[in-house]
Coordinates of C-alpha atoms in Angstrom, one line a residue:
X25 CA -5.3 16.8 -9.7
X26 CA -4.7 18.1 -5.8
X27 CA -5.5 21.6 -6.8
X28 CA -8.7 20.6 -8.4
X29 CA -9.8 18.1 -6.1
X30 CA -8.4 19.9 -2.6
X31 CA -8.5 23.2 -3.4
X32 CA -10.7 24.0 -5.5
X33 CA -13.1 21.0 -4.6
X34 CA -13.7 19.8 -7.8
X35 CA -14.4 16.4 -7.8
X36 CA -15.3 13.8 -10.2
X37 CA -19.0 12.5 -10.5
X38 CA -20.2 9.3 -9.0
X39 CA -21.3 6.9 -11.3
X40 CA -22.8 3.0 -10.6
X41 CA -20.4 0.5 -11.8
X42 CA -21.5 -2.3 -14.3
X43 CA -18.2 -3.3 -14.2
X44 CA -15.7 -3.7 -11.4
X45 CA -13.5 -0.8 -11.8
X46 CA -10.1 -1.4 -11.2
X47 CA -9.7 0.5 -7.2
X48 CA -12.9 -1.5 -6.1
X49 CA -11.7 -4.7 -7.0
X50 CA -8.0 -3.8 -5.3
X51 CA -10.1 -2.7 -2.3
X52 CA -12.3 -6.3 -2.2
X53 CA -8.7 -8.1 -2.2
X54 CA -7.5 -6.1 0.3
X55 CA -10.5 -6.9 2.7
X56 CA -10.5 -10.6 1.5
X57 CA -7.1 -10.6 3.1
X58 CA -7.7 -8.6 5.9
X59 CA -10.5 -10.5 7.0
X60 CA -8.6 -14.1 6.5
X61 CA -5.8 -12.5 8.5
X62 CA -7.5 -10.8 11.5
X63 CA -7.9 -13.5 13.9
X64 CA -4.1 -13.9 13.8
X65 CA -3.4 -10.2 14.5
X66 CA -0.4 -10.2 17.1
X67 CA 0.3 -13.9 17.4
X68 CA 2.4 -16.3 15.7
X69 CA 1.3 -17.3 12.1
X70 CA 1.8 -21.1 11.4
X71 CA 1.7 -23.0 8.0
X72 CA -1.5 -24.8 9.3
X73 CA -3.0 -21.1 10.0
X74 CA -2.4 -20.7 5.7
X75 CA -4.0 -24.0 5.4
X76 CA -7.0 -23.2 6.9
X77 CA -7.5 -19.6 5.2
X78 CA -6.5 -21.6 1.8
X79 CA -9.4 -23.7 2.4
X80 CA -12.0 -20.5 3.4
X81 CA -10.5 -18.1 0.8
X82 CA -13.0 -18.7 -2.1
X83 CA -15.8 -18.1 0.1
X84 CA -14.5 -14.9 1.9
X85 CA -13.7 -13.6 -1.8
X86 CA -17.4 -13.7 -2.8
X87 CA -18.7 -12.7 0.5
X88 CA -16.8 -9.6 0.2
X89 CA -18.1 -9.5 -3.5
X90 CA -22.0 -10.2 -2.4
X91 CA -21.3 -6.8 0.2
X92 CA -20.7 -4.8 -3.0
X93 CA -22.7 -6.2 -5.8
X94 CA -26.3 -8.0 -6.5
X95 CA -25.0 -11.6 -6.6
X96 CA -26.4 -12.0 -10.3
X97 CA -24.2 -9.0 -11.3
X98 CA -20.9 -11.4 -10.6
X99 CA -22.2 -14.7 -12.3
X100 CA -22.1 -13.9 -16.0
X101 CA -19.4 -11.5 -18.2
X102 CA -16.6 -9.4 -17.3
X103 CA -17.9 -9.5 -13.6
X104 CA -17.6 -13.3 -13.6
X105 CA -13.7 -13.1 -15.2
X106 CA -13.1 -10.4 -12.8
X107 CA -14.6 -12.2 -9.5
X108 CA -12.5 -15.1 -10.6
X109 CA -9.3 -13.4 -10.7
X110 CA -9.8 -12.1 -7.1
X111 CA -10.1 -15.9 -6.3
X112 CA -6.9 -16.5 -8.2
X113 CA -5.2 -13.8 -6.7
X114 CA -6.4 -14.6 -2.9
X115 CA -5.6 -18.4 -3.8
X116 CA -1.7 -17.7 -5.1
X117 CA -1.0 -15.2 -2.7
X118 CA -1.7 -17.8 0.8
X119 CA 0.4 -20.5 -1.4
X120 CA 3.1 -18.4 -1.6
X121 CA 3.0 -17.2 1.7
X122 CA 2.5 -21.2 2.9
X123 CA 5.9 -21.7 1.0
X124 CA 7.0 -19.3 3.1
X125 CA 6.7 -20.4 6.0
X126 CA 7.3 -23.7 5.3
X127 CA 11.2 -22.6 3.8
X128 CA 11.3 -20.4 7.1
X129 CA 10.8 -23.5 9.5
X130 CA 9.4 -20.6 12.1
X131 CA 6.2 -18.9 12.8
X132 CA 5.8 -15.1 12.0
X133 CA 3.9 -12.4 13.6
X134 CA 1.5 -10.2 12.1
X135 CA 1.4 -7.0 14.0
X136 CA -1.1 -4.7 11.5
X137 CA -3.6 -5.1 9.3
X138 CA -5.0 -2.4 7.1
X139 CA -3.8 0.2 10.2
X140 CA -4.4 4.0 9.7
X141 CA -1.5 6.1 11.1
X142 CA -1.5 9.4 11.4
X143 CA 1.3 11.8 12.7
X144 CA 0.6 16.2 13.2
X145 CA 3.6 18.1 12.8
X146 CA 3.9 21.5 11.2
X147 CA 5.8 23.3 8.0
X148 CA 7.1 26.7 8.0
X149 CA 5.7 28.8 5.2
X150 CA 6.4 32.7 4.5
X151 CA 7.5 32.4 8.1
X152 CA 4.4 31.0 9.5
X153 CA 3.8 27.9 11.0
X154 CA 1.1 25.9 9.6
X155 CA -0.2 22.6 11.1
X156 CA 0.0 19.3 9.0
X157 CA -1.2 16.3 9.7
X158 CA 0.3 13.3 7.6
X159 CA -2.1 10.1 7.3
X160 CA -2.3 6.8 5.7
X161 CA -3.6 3.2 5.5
X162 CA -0.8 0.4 6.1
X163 CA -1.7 -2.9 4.9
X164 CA 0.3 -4.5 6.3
X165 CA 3.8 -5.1 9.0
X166 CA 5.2 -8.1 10.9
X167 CA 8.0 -9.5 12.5
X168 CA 10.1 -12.3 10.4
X169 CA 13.0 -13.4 12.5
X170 CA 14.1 -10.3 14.1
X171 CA 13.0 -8.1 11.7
X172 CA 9.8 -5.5 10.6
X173 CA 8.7 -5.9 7.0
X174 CA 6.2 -3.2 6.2
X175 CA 3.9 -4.4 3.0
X176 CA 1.6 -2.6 0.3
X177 CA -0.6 -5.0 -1.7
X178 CA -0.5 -4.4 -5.3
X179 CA -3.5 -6.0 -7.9
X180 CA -1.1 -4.0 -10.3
X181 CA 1.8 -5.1 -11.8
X182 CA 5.3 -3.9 -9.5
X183 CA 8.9 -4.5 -11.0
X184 CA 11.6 -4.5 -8.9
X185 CA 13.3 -1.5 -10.8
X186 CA 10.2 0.4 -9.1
X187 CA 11.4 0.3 -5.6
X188 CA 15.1 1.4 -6.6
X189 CA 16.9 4.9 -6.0
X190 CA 20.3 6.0 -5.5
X191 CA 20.0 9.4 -3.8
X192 CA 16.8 11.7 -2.4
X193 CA 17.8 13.6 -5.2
X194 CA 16.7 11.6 -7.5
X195 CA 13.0 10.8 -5.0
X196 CA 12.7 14.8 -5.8
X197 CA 13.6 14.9 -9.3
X198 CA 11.6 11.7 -10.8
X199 CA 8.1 10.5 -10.1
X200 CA 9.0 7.6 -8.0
X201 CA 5.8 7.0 -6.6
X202 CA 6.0 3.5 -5.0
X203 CA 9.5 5.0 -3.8
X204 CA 7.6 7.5 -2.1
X205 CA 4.6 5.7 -0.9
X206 CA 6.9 3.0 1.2
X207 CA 8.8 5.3 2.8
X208 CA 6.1 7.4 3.8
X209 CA 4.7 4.1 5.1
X210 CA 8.0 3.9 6.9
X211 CA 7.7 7.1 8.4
X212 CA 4.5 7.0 9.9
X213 CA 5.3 3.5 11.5
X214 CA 8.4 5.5 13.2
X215 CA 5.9 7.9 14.7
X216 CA 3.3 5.9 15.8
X217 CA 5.5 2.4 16.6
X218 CA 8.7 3.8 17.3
X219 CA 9.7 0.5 19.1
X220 CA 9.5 -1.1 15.6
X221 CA 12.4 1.1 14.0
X222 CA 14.6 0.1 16.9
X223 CA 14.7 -3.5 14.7
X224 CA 16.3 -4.0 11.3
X225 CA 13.1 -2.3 8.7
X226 CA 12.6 -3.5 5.3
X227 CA 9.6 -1.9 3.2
X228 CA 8.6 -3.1 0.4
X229 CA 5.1 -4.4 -2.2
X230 CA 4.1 -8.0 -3.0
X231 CA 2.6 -7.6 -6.6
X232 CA -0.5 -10.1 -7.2
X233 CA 0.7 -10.3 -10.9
X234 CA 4.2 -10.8 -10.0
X235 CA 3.5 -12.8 -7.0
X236 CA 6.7 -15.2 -7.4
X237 CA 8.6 -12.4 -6.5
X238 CA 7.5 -12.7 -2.9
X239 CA 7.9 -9.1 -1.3
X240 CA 10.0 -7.1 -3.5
X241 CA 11.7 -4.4 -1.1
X242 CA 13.0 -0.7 -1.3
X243 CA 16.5 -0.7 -2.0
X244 CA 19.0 1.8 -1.8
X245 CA 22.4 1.0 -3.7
X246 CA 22.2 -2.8 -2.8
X247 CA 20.6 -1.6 1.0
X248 CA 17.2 -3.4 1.7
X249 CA 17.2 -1.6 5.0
X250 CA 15.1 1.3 6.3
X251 CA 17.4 3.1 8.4
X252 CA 16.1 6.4 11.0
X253 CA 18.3 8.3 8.6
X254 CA 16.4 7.5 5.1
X255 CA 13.4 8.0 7.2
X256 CA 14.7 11.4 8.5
X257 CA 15.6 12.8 5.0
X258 CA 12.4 11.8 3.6
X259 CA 10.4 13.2 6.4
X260 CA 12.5 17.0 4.9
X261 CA 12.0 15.8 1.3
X262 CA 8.4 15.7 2.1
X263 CA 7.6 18.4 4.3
X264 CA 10.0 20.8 1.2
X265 CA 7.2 19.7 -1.5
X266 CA 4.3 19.9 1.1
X267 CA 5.5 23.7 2.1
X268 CA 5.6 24.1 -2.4
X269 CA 1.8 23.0 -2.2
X270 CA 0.7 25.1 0.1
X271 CA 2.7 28.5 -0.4
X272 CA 0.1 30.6 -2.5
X273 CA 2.3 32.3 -3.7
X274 CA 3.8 29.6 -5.8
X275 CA 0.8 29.0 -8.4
X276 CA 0.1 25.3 -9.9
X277 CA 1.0 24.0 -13.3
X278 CA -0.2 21.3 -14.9
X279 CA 1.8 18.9 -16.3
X280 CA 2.2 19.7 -19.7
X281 CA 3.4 16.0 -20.5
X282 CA 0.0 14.7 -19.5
X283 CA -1.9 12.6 -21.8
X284 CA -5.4 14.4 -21.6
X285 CA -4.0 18.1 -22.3
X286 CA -3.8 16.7 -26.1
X287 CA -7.8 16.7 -25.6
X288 CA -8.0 20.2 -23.6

């Protein structure tokens, strides 16, 4: 898929949606929340805050639906299911979050919303340096007690067996994509916000179909903290495959495993 897409630049065609795809109605949640939580960027979030964005939730969900979409195109059908869901969603995530705070008996701090961090290092390849620049989209990290919590939404479903690993070995070895995609997120909060990893870091995804589970974090043998080592070994886990991608000399294969090559 990279080699087609970023190499080749072969991508797929645009077509209008008649119905929400999947990736445009995770990216409506994500805004509904962004927007509900903006005002409260960098101060302390109280239950009452919740309250209030409880009460304005259904109408930030179809604004952000209206933005996207004729409003007649979300009253009838699929649509309809689909915008109500979002509503559901929005609705169960604040009251688990108001139980939250309530059980915490203190105010947390939101310190990013939806924040895109970017770092530039460089790779060695065939003896030449080439210049890299990492990027991504946080969608969130605050301060509970003491400590950062960095936190991917997921309209997907997440189990906690999904953010386990023993060994980077194993990262390497498996497809552990969540795995990978918090730690990543870790390691571009250490190069942007170093004065975050000075404090105990957890990382982990709230699932909106699992949403009892609260945040469900990485864990390491038993260890729900991000330590500067984890990050460190990641950070030469990543840059190894990166310098495999680029080095021409190493062609790509596709995955013979993959579904669609039983159509090719």
């Amino acid at each position: 898929d990279f080699y087609y897409k970023y190499v080749l630049k072969i991508s797929e065609e645009e077509e209008v949606e008649d119905v929400i795809e999947h990736t445009t109605f995770g990216n409506i949640v994500h805004k509904v929340l962004e927007e509900l939580y903006k005002e409260h960027l960098n101060k302390e979030l109280f239950p009452q805050h919740v309250k209030t964005m409880l009460e304005l939730a259904d109408d930030v969900v179809f604004e952000q639906f209206r933005l996207q979409y004729n409003t007649n195109e979300i009253q009838q059908g699929k649509n309809l299911l689909i915008f109500n869901v979002a509503k559901t969603y929005v609705r169960n995530f604040l009251t688990q979050e108001l139980t939250f705070l309530e059980e915490l008996k203190q105010p947390i701090v939101i310190l990013g919303l939806e924040e895109q961090l970017n770092y530039q290092t460089s790779i060695t390849v065939n003896g030449e340096d080439i210049p890299i620049i990492f990027a991504g989209i946080i969608d969130r990290f605050d301060r509970v007690n003491n400590q950062i919590r960095i936190i991917d939404y997921k309209t997907g479903l997440v189990e906690p067996k999904d953010l386990k690993f023993s060994d980077f070995k194993e990262i390497e070895e498996q497809a552990l994509t969540k795995v990978n995609q918090v730690l990543f997120y870790a390691l571009l909060l250490q190069h942007n916000h170093p004065q975050y990893i000075e404090s105990p870091l957890t990382a982990g995804m709230i699932s909106f179909r699992k949403i009892s589970e609260g945040l469900i974090c990485l864990t390491q043998d038993k260890n729900k903290t991000v330590t500067t080592e984890m990050i460190k070994q990641f950070e030469e886990l990543l840059k190894s495959i990166t310098a495999k991608i680029i080095d021409k000399n190493l062609p790509f294969k596709h995955n013979s495993d993959a579904d669609y090559c039983n159509f090719c």
